[in-house]
mmCIF file of C-alpha atoms in Angstrom:
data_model
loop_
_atom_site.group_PDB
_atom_site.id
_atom_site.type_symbol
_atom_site.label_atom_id
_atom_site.label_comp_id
_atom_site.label_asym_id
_atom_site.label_seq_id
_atom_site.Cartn_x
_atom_site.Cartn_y
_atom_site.Cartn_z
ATOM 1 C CA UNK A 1 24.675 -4.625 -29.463
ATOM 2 C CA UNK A 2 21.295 -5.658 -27.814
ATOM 3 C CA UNK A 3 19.880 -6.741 -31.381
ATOM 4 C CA UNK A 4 23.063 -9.464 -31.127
ATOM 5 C CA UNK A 5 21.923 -10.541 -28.038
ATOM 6 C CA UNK A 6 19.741 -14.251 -27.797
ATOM 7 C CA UNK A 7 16.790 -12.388 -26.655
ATOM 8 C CA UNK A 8 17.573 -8.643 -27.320
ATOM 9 C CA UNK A 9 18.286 -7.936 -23.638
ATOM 10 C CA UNK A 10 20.606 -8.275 -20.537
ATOM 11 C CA UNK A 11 22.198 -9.682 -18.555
ATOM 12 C CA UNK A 12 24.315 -11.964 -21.432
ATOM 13 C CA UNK A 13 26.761 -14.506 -20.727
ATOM 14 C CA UNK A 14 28.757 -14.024 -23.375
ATOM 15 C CA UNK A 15 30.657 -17.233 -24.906
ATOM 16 C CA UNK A 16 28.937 -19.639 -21.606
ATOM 17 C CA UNK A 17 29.712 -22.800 -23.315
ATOM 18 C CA UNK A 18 33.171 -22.173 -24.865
ATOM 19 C CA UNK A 19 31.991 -22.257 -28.417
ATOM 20 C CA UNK A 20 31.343 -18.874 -28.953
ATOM 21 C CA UNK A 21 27.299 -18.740 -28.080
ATOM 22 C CA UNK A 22 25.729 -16.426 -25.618
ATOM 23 C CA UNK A 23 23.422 -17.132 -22.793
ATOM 24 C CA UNK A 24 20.531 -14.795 -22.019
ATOM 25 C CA UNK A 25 17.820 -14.855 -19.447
ATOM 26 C CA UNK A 26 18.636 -13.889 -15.031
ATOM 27 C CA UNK A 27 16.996 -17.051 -14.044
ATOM 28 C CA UNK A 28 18.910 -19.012 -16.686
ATOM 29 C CA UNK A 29 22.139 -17.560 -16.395
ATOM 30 C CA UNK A 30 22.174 -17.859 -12.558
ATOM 31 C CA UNK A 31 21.226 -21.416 -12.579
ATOM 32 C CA UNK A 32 23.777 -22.803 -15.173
ATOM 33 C CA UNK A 33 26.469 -20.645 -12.944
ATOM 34 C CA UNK A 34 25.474 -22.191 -9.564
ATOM 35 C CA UNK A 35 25.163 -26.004 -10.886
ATOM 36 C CA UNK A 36 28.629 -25.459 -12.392
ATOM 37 C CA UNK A 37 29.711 -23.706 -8.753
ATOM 38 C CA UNK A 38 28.112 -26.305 -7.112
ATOM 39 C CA UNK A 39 25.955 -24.128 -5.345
ATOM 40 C CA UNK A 40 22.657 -26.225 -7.163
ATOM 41 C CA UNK A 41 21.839 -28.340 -3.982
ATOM 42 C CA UNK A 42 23.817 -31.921 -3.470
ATOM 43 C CA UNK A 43 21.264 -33.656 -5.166
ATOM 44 C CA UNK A 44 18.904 -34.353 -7.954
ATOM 45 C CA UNK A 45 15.708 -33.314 -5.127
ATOM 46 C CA UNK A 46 17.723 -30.978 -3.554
ATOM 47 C CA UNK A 47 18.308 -29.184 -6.917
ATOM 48 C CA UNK A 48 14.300 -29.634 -7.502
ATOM 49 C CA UNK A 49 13.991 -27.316 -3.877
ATOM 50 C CA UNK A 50 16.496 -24.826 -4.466
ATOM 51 C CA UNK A 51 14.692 -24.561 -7.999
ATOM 52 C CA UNK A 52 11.339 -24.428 -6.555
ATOM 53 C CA UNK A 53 12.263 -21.494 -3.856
ATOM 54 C CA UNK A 54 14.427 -19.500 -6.268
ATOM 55 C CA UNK A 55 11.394 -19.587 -8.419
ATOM 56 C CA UNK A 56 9.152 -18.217 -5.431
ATOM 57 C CA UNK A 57 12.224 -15.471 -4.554
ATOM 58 C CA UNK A 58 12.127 -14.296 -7.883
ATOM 59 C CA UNK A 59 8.025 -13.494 -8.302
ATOM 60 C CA UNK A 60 8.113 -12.085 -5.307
ATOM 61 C CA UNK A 61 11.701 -10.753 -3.682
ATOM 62 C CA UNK A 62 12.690 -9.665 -6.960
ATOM 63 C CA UNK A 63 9.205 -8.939 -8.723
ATOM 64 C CA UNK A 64 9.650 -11.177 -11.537
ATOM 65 C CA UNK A 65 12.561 -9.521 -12.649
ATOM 66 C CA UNK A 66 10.771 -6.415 -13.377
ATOM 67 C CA UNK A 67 12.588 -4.527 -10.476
ATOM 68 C CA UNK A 68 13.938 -4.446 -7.437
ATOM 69 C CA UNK A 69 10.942 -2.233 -5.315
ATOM 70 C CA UNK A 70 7.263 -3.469 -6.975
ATOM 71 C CA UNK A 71 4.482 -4.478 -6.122
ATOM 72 C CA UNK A 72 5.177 -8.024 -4.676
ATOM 73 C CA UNK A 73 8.309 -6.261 -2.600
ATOM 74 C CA UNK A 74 9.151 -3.053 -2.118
ATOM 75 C CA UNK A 75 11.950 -1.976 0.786
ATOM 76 C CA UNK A 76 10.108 1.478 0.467
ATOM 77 C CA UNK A 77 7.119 0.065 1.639
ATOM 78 C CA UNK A 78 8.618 -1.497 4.460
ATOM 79 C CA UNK A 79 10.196 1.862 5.327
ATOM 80 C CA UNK A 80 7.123 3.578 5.154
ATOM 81 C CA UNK A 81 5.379 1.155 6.934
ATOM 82 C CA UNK A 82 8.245 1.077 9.856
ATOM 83 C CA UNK A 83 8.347 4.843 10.396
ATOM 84 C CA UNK A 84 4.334 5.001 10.556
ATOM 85 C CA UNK A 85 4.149 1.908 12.612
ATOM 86 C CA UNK A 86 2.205 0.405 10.601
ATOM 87 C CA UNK A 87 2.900 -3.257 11.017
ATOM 88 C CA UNK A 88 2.560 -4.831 13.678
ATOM 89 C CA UNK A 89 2.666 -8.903 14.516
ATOM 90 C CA UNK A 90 -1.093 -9.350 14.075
ATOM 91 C CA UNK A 91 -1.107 -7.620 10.442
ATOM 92 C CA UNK A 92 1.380 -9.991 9.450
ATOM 93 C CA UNK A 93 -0.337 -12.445 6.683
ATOM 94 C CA UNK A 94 0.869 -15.433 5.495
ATOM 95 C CA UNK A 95 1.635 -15.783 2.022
ATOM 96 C CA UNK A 96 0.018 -19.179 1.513
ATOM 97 C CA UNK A 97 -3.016 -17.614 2.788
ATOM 98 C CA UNK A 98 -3.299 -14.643 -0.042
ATOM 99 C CA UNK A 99 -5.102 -14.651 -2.928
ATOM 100 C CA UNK A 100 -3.164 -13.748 -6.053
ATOM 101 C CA UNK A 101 -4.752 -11.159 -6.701
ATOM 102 C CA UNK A 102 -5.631 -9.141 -3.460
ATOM 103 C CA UNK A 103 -6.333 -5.498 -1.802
ATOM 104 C CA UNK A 104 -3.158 -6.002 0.509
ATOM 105 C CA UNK A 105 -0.789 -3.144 0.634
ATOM 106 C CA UNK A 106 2.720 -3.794 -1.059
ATOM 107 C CA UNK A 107 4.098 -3.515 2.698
ATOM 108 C CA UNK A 108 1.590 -6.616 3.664
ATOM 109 C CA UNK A 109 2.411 -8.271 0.563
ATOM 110 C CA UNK A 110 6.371 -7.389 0.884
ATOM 111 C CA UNK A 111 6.249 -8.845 4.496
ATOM 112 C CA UNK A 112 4.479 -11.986 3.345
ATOM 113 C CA UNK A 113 6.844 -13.028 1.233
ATOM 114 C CA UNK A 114 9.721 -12.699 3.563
ATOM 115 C CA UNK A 115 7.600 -14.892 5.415
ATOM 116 C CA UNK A 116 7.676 -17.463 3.304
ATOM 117 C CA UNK A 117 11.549 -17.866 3.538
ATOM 118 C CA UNK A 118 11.268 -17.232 7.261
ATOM 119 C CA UNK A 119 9.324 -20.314 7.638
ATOM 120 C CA UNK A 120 11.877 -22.230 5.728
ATOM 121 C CA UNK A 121 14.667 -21.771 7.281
ATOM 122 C CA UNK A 122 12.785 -22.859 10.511
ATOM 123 C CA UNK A 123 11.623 -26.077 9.013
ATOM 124 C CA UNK A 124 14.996 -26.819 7.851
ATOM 125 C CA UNK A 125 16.843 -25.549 10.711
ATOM 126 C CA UNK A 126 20.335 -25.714 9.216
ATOM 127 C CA UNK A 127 21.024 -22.390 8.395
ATOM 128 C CA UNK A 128 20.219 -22.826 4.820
ATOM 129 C CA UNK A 129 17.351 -22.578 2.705
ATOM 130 C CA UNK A 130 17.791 -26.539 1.531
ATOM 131 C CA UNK A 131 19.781 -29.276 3.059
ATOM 132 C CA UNK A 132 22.903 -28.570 5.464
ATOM 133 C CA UNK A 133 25.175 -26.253 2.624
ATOM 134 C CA UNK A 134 24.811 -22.907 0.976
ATOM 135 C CA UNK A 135 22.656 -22.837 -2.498
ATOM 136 C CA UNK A 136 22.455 -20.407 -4.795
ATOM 137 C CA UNK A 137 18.623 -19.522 -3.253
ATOM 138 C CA UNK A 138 20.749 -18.679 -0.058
ATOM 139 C CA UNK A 139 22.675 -16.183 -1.915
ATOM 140 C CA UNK A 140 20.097 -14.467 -3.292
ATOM 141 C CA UNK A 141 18.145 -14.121 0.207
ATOM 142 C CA UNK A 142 21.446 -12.967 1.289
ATOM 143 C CA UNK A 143 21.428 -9.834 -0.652
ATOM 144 C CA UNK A 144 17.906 -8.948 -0.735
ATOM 145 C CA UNK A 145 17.883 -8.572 3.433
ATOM 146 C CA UNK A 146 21.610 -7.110 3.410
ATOM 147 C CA UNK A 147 19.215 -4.343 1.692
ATOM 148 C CA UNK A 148 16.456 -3.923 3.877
ATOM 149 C CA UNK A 149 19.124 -3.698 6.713
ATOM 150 C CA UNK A 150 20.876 -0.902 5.457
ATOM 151 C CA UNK A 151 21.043 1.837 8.440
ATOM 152 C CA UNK A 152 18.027 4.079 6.313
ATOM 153 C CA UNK A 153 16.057 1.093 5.765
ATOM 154 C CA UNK A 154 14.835 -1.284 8.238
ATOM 155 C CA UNK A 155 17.902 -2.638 10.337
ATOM 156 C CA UNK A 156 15.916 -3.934 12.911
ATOM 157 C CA UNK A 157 13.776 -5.929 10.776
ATOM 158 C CA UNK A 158 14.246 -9.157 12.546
ATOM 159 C CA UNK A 159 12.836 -8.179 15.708
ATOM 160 C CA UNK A 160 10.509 -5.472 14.829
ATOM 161 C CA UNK A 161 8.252 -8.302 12.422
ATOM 162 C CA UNK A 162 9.531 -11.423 14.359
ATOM 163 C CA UNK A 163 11.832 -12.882 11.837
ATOM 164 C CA UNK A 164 14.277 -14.471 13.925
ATOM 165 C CA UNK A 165 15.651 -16.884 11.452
ATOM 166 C CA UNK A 166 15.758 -14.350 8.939
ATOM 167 C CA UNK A 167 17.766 -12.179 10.821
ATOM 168 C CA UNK A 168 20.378 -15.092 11.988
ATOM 169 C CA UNK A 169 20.821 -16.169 8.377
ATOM 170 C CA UNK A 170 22.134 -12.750 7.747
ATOM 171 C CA UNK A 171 24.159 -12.173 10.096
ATOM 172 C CA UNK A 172 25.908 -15.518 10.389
ATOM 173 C CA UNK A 173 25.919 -15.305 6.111
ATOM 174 C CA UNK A 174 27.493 -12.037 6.083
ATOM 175 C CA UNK A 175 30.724 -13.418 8.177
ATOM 176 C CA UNK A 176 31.296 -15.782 5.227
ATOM 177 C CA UNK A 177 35.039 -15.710 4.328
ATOM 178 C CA UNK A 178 34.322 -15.134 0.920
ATOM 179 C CA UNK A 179 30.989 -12.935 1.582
ATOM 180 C CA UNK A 180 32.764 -10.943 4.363
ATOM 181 C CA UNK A 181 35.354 -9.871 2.064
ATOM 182 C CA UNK A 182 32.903 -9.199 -0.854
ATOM 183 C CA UNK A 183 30.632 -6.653 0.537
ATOM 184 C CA UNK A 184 33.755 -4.795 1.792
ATOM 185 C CA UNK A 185 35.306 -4.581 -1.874
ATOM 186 C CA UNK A 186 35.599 -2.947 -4.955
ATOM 187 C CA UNK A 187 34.413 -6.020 -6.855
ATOM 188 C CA UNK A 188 30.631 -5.252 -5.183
ATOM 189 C CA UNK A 189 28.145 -3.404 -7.222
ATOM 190 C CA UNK A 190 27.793 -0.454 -5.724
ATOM 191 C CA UNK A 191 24.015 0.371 -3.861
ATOM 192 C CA UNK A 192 22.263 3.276 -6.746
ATOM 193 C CA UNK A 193 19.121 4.803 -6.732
ATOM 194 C CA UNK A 194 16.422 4.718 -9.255
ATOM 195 C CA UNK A 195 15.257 7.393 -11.263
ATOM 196 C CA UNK A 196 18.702 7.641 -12.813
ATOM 197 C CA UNK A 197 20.966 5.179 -11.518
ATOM 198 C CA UNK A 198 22.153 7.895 -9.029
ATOM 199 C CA UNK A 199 25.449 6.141 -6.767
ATOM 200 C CA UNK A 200 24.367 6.015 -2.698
ATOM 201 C CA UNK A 201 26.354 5.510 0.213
ATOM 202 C CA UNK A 202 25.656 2.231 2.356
ATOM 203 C CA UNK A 203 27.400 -0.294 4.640
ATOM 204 C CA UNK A 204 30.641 -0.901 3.509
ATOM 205 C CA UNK A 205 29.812 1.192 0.471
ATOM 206 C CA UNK A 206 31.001 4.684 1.771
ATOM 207 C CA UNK A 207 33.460 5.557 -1.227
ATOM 208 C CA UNK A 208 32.243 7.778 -3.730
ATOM 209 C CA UNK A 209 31.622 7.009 -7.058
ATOM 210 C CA UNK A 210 34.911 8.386 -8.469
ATOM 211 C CA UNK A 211 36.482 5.375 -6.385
ATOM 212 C CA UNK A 212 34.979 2.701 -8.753
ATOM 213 C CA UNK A 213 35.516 4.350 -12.167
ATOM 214 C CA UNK A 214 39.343 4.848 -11.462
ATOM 215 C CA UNK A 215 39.945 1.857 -10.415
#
């Protein structure tokens, strides 16, 4: 099936334009979704920002699509690090201030990058990543901290590394009519674990796998 595929791979959007052709690619796929959702930003340099800071969330919250815990972010890092202490305020770096390549530890480098989002939704001091309404960017954000919250992660994020804004966003995201009722649902992927794709329990993902496959 793959081998039919535009680039050999998933995700696929199969039939996208009505005429039978298949759109391949995350980035791609996401992007032709949210401008036809209207989730794309309101305008033609709004679009341009949302662009620009998905681009940045995906090298570095999502590891260039390579996985979901690497090198640029890993929530096991952050774990690791909160259970040893071993962040504190003063060992938090900037991301504009690292080197591309650098000796930082993938908890520095994972906390840097939340920074960067952090500081955004301070300068724009809306609620949202870009302009006064929800983007696509927002979305993703969205799900990477509704991660790092889960109860064996790092709930307390927001105060224990000062990320206030962070820590608003997803709690006033999360009571979203349509989010609220989302992350409560069948219709959510449910959380797995790698080696394996092995189901795990989470927030408002407490049924067990035999609940999804029935139903």
């Amino acid at each position: 099936l793959k081998l039919k595929m535009p680039l050999g791979k998933v995700p696929v959007l199969r039939n996208f334009d009505g005429r039978g052709n298949d759109l391949s690619n995350e980035i791609a796929i996401t992007q032709f979704l949210a401008t036809k959702l209207g989730l794309a930003g309101n305008s033609d340099e709004e679009a341009a920002l949302v662009n620009m800071l998905y681009t940045q969330f995906f090298c570095t919250l999502r590891n260039n699509g390579l996985s979901h815990d690497g090198d640029q972010y890993s929530v096991k890092s952050l774990v690791e690090a909160a259970k040893m202490n071993q962040l504190d305020l003063s060992s938090r770096r900037r991301y504009q201030e690292m080197h591309r390549v650098n000796n930082w530890t993938r908890a520095e480098r994972s906390l840097a990058a939340l920074g960067v989002f952090e500081e955004q939704l301070i300068e724009t001091g809306s609620g949202y990543l870009v302009g006064d309404t929800i983007s696509y960017v927002d979305l993703a954000l969205f799900n990477i901290l509704f991660e790092l919250a889960e109860p064996e992660n790092v709930p307390d994020f927001s105060s224990r590394w000062n990320l206030p804004a962070l820590g608003e966003f997803l709690e006033r995201l999360e009571q979203r009519a349509g989010i609220y009722s989302y992350v409560r649902s069948l219709r959510r992927i449910p959380r797995y674990e790698r080696p394996g794709y092995v189901y795990c329990e989470g927030k408002h993902c407490s049924r067990q796998l035999e609940d999804y496959s029935t139903r």
